[in-house]
PDB file of C-alpha atoms and ligand atoms in Angstrom:
ATOM      1  CA  MET M 268       2.204 -24.016   2.381  1.00 73.00           C
ATOM      2  CA  SER M 269       4.636 -21.238   3.130  1.00 83.00           C
ATOM      3  CA  SER M 270       7.061 -19.624   0.768  1.00 93.00           C
ATOM      4  CA  ILE M 271       9.143 -16.524   0.726  1.00 97.00           C
ATOM      5  CA  GLU M 272       7.416 -13.875  -1.254  1.00 98.00           C
ATOM      6  CA  GLN M 273       7.759 -10.217  -2.145  1.00 98.00           C
ATOM      7  CA  THR M 274       4.957  -7.760  -2.116  1.00 98.00           C
ATOM      8  CA  LEU M 275       4.499  -4.102  -2.810  1.00 98.00           C
ATOM      9  CA  SER M 276       3.632  -1.659   0.018  1.00 99.00           C
ATOM     10  CA  ILE M 277       2.839   2.002  -0.280  1.00 99.00           C
ATOM     11  CA  ILE M 278       2.584   4.418   2.535  1.00 99.00           C
ATOM     12  CA  LYS M 279      -0.064   6.792   1.227  1.00 98.00           C
ATOM     13  CA  PRO M 280      -0.009  10.602   1.229  1.00 98.00           C
ATOM     14  CA  ASP M 281      -2.159  10.973   4.444  1.00 98.00           C
ATOM     15  CA  ALA M 282       0.318   8.858   6.439  1.00 98.00           C
ATOM     16  CA  VAL M 283       3.571  10.413   4.960  1.00 98.00           C
ATOM     17  CA  GLU M 284       2.065  13.832   5.686  1.00 98.00           C
ATOM     18  CA  ARG M 285       1.620  12.862   9.325  1.00 98.00           C
ATOM     19  CA  ASN M 286       5.219  11.568   9.552  1.00 98.00           C
ATOM     20  CA  LEU M 287       3.961   8.022  10.140  1.00 98.00           C
ATOM     21  CA  ASN M 288       6.720   6.284   8.031  1.00 98.00           C
ATOM     22  CA  GLU M 289       8.773   4.951  10.901  1.00 98.00           C
ATOM     23  CA  ASN M 290       5.673   3.866  12.929  1.00 98.00           C
ATOM     24  CA  ILE M 291       4.273   1.988   9.925  1.00 98.00           C
ATOM     25  CA  LYS M 292       7.571   0.270   9.139  1.00 98.00           C
ATOM     26  CA  LYS M 293       7.685  -1.057  12.656  1.00 98.00           C
ATOM     27  CA  PHE M 294       4.463  -3.048  11.934  1.00 98.00           C
ATOM     28  CA  PHE M 295       6.225  -4.790   9.051  1.00 98.00           C
ATOM     29  CA  LEU M 296       9.435  -5.422  11.006  1.00 97.00           C
ATOM     30  CA  LYS M 297       7.743  -6.819  14.074  1.00 96.00           C
ATOM     31  CA  ASN M 298       5.829  -9.203  11.845  1.00 96.00           C
ATOM     32  CA  LYS M 299       8.926 -10.420  10.153  1.00 97.00           C
ATOM     33  CA  LEU M 300       8.556  -8.650   6.836  1.00 98.00           C
ATOM     34  CA  LYS M 301      11.884  -7.239   5.717  1.00 98.00           C
ATOM     35  CA  ILE M 302      11.984  -3.991   3.757  1.00 98.00           C
ATOM     36  CA  VAL M 303      14.256  -4.883   0.764  1.00 98.00           C
ATOM     37  CA  LYS M 304      13.797  -1.679  -1.250  1.00 98.00           C
ATOM     38  CA  GLU M 305      12.299   1.676  -0.348  1.00 98.00           C
ATOM     39  CA  LYS M 306      11.885   5.036  -1.964  1.00 98.00           C
ATOM     40  CA  LYS M 307       9.931   8.210  -1.323  1.00 98.00           C
ATOM     41  CA  ILE M 308       8.486   9.694  -4.426  1.00 98.00           C
ATOM     42  CA  GLN M 309       5.525  11.673  -5.798  1.00 98.00           C
ATOM     43  CA  ILE M 310       3.705  10.326  -8.780  1.00 98.00           C
ATOM     44  CA  THR M 311       1.548  12.062 -11.415  1.00 98.00           C
ATOM     45  CA  LYS M 312      -2.132  11.500 -11.664  1.00 98.00           C
ATOM     46  CA  GLU M 313      -1.480   9.614 -14.952  1.00 98.00           C
ATOM     47  CA  GLU M 314       0.864   7.269 -13.156  1.00 98.00           C
ATOM     48  CA  ALA M 315      -1.655   6.750 -10.363  1.00 98.00           C
ATOM     49  CA  ALA M 316      -4.340   5.936 -13.020  1.00 98.00           C
ATOM     50  CA  GLU M 317      -2.045   3.368 -14.529  1.00 98.00           C
ATOM     51  CA  PHE M 318      -1.217   1.865 -11.156  1.00 98.00           C
ATOM     52  CA  TYR M 319      -4.903   1.606 -10.146  1.00 97.00           C
ATOM     53  CA  LYS M 320      -6.133   0.561 -13.576  1.00 96.00           C
ATOM     54  CA  VAL M 321      -7.948  -2.474 -12.125  1.00 95.00           C
ATOM     55  CA  HIS M 322     -10.322  -0.026 -10.514  1.00 97.00           C
ATOM     56  CA  GLN M 323     -10.970   2.114 -13.576  1.00 98.00           C
ATOM     57  CA  THR M 324     -14.727   1.258 -13.704  1.00 98.00           C
ATOM     58  CA  LYS M 325     -15.262   1.976 -10.034  1.00 98.00           C
ATOM     59  CA  PRO M 326     -17.062   5.136  -8.908  1.00 98.00           C
ATOM     60  CA  PHE M 327     -14.121   6.119  -6.669  1.00 98.00           C
ATOM     61  CA  TYR M 328     -11.417   5.727  -9.345  1.00 98.00           C
ATOM     62  CA  GLU M 329     -11.055   9.414 -10.196  1.00 98.00           C
ATOM     63  CA  ARG M 330     -10.817  10.512  -6.593  1.00 98.00           C
ATOM     64  CA  LEU M 331      -8.432   7.641  -5.798  1.00 98.00           C
ATOM     65  CA  CYS M 332      -6.030   8.658  -8.489  1.00 98.00           C
ATOM     66  CA  SER M 333      -6.128  12.336  -7.541  1.00 98.00           C
ATOM     67  CA  TYR M 334      -5.545  11.347  -3.994  1.00 98.00           C
ATOM     68  CA  LEU M 335      -2.522   8.950  -4.552  1.00 98.00           C
ATOM     69  CA  SER M 336      -0.780  11.678  -6.630  1.00 98.00           C
ATOM     70  CA  SER M 337      -1.636  14.572  -4.194  1.00 98.00           C
ATOM     71  CA  GLY M 338       1.639  14.254  -2.156  1.00 98.00           C
ATOM     72  CA  PRO M 339       4.721  12.183  -1.408  1.00 98.00           C
ATOM     73  CA  ILE M 340       4.319   8.439  -0.953  1.00 98.00           C
ATOM     74  CA  THR M 341       6.824   5.823   0.296  1.00 98.00           C
ATOM     75  CA  VAL M 342       6.907   2.669  -1.862  1.00 98.00           C
ATOM     76  CA  MET M 343       8.570  -0.456  -0.525  1.00 98.00           C
ATOM     77  CA  ILE M 344       9.209  -3.995  -1.443  1.00 98.00           C
ATOM     78  CA  LEU M 345       8.457  -6.233   1.552  1.00 98.00           C
ATOM     79  CA  GLU M 346       9.846  -9.751   1.680  1.00 98.00           C
ATOM     80  CA  GLY M 347       9.031 -12.705   3.957  1.00 98.00           C
ATOM     81  CA  VAL M 348       7.046 -15.903   4.433  1.00 98.00           C
ATOM     82  CA  ASN M 349       3.676 -15.475   2.725  1.00 98.00           C
ATOM     83  CA  ALA M 350       4.453 -11.726   2.547  1.00 98.00           C
ATOM     84  CA  ILE M 351       1.472 -10.925   0.377  1.00 98.00           C
ATOM     85  CA  GLN M 352      -1.137 -12.311   2.712  1.00 98.00           C
ATOM     86  CA  GLU M 353       0.818 -11.334   5.852  1.00 98.00           C
ATOM     87  CA  ASN M 354       0.981  -7.684   4.635  1.00 98.00           C
ATOM     88  CA  ARG M 355      -2.777  -7.681   4.040  1.00 98.00           C
ATOM     89  CA  LYS M 356      -3.372  -8.930   7.556  1.00 98.00           C
ATOM     90  CA  ILE M 357      -1.114  -6.306   9.100  1.00 98.00           C
ATOM     91  CA  MET M 358      -2.795  -3.624   7.050  1.00 98.00           C
ATOM     92  CA  GLY M 359      -6.371  -4.429   8.104  1.00 98.00           C
ATOM     93  CA  ALA M 360      -9.619  -3.930   6.278  1.00 98.00           C
ATOM     94  CA  THR M 361      -9.885  -1.297   3.452  1.00 98.00           C
ATOM     95  CA  ASP M 362     -12.264   0.752   5.488  1.00 98.00           C
ATOM     96  CA  PRO M 363     -10.516   1.648   8.739  1.00 98.00           C
ATOM     97  CA  LYS M 364     -13.822   1.480  10.529  1.00 98.00           C
ATOM     98  CA  ASN M 365     -13.893  -2.224   9.918  1.00 98.00           C
ATOM     99  CA  ALA M 366     -10.155  -2.908  10.564  1.00 98.00           C
ATOM    100  CA  GLU M 367      -9.168  -5.174  13.425  1.00 98.00           C
ATOM    101  CA  ASP M 368      -7.345  -3.928  16.480  1.00 98.00           C
ATOM    102  CA  GLY M 369      -3.589  -3.981  16.068  1.00 98.00           C
ATOM    103  CA  THR M 370      -3.681  -3.255  12.271  1.00 98.00           C
ATOM    104  CA  ILE M 371      -2.118  -0.266  10.576  1.00 98.00           C
ATOM    105  CA  ARG M 372      -5.504   0.954   9.227  1.00 98.00           C
ATOM    106  CA  LYS M 373      -7.167   0.674  12.549  1.00 98.00           C
ATOM    107  CA  GLU M 374      -4.336   2.589  14.202  1.00 98.00           C
ATOM    108  CA  TYR M 375      -3.724   5.313  11.567  1.00 98.00           C
ATOM    109  CA  GLY M 376      -6.427   5.121   8.825  1.00 98.00           C
ATOM    110  CA  ILE M 377      -8.668   8.255   8.681  1.00 98.00           C
ATOM    111  CA  SER M 378     -11.282   7.146   6.167  1.00 98.00           C
ATOM    112  CA  ILE M 379     -11.773   4.617   3.352  1.00 98.00           C
ATOM    113  CA  ASP M 380      -9.974   7.054   1.093  1.00 96.00           C
ATOM    114  CA  LYS M 381      -7.262   8.022   3.475  1.00 98.00           C
ATOM    115  CA  ASN M 382      -6.478   4.499   4.738  1.00 98.00           C
ATOM    116  CA  SER M 383      -2.705   5.054   5.041  1.00 98.00           C
ATOM    117  CA  VAL M 384      -1.347   2.010   3.165  1.00 99.00           C
ATOM    118  CA  HIS M 385      -1.596   0.012   0.041  1.00 98.00           C
ATOM    119  CA  GLY M 386      -0.639  -3.618  -0.262  1.00 98.00           C
ATOM    120  CA  SER M 387      -0.662  -6.039  -3.237  1.00 98.00           C
ATOM    121  CA  ASP M 388      -3.456  -8.633  -3.136  1.00 98.00           C
ATOM    122  CA  SER M 389      -2.051 -11.489  -5.155  1.00 98.00           C
ATOM    123  CA  ILE M 390       1.196 -12.967  -6.487  1.00 97.00           C
ATOM    124  CA  GLU M 391       0.396 -11.738  -9.918  1.00 97.00           C
ATOM    125  CA  ASN M 392      -0.376  -8.228  -8.806  1.00 97.00           C
ATOM    126  CA  ALA M 393       2.598  -8.081  -6.453  1.00 98.00           C
ATOM    127  CA  LYS M 394       4.829  -8.885  -9.397  1.00 98.00           C
ATOM    128  CA  LYS M 395       3.166  -6.217 -11.580  1.00 97.00           C
ATOM    129  CA  GLU M 396       3.229  -3.558  -8.872  1.00 98.00           C
ATOM    130  CA  ILE M 397       6.825  -4.138  -7.941  1.00 98.00           C
ATOM    131  CA  GLU M 398       7.756  -3.897 -11.693  1.00 98.00           C
ATOM    132  CA  PHE M 399       5.729  -0.681 -11.844  1.00 98.00           C
ATOM    133  CA  PHE M 400       7.763   1.083  -9.173  1.00 98.00           C
ATOM    134  CA  PHE M 401      11.087  -0.715  -9.302  1.00 98.00           C
ATOM    135  CA  LYS M 402      11.762  -1.684 -12.836  1.00 90.00           C
ATOM    136  CA  SER M 403      15.491  -1.548 -13.432  1.00 69.00           C
TER     137      SER M 403
HETATM  138  N1  UDP G 188     -11.415   2.963  -2.084  1.00 75.88           N
HETATM  139  C1  UDP G 188     -12.283   4.034  -1.883  1.00 75.88           C
HETATM  140  N2  UDP G 188     -13.638   3.751  -1.860  1.00 75.88           N
HETATM  141  C2  UDP G 188     -14.167   2.447  -1.906  1.00 75.88           C
HETATM  142  C3  UDP G 188     -13.252   1.397  -2.009  1.00 75.88           C
HETATM  143  C4  UDP G 188     -11.879   1.712  -2.163  1.00 75.88           C
HETATM  144  O1  UDP G 188     -11.904   5.142  -1.850  1.00 75.88           O
HETATM  145  O2  UDP G 188     -15.421   2.294  -1.768  1.00 75.88           O
HETATM  146  C5  UDP G 188      -9.997   3.239  -2.170  1.00 75.88           C
HETATM  147  C6  UDP G 188      -9.264   2.808  -0.893  1.00 75.88           C
HETATM  148  O3  UDP G 188      -8.350   3.864  -0.526  1.00 75.88           O
HETATM  149  C7  UDP G 188      -8.572   1.572  -1.278  1.00 75.88           C
HETATM  150  C8  UDP G 188      -8.359   1.718  -2.809  1.00 75.88           C
HETATM  151  O4  UDP G 188      -9.440   2.457  -3.222  1.00 75.88           O
HETATM  152  O5  UDP G 188      -7.392   1.365  -0.513  1.00 75.88           O
HETATM  153  C9  UDP G 188      -8.197   0.427  -3.543  1.00 75.88           C
HETATM  154  O6  UDP G 188      -9.330  -0.350  -3.268  1.00 75.88           O
HETATM  155  P1  UDP G 188      -9.235  -1.932  -2.889  1.00 75.88           P
HETATM  156  O7  UDP G 188     -10.536  -2.485  -2.982  1.00 75.88           O
HETATM  157  O8  UDP G 188      -8.157  -2.506  -3.772  1.00 75.88           O
HETATM  158  O9  UDP G 188      -8.737  -1.899  -1.383  1.00 75.88           O
HETATM  159  P2  UDP G 188      -7.317  -2.294  -0.705  1.00 75.88           P
HETATM  160  O10 UDP G 188      -6.740  -3.418  -1.513  1.00 75.88           O
HETATM  161  O11 UDP G 188      -6.524  -1.034  -0.758  1.00 75.88           O
HETATM  162  O12 UDP G 188      -7.688  -2.760   0.716  1.00 75.88           O
HETATM  163 MG1   MG G 189      -6.416  -3.532  -3.546  1.00 75.88          MG
END
């Protein structure tokens, strides 16, 4: 089944810092994901903690929240056929070492922490994450 979905994408501080915004956006566009909303912001550690709440019991949680709030990020709503799964494919594995050729994380990821992008992993989380950044 294919349906038009929206998903949340974040270009993380390591990639914004290296001016990779335009390069990363090309991956979405060439894979038929449209960028319907976009903003460059910096969030607080508290906001990062709220955003990554699903990981609050993980050993890396504290570091992850510090990191996401450490510098500007670009948040986007991507839209397209099966956008959630498509975006995950385009991103590549969480650890860039394991990411497939041609994926964003393979190309630009530095480490499992600094892996350049975030993408929602389910319809439910996509909805929540879009709300989190783009509630009107
Ligand atoms: N992460 C980490 N260490 C780990 C696992 C994850 O630093 O052992 C970070 C990593 O930056 C990842 C984020 O936590 O992108 C969220 O983890 P998740 O498992 O949701 O991976 P993702 O959905 O980003 O691929
Ligand atoms: Mg995740």
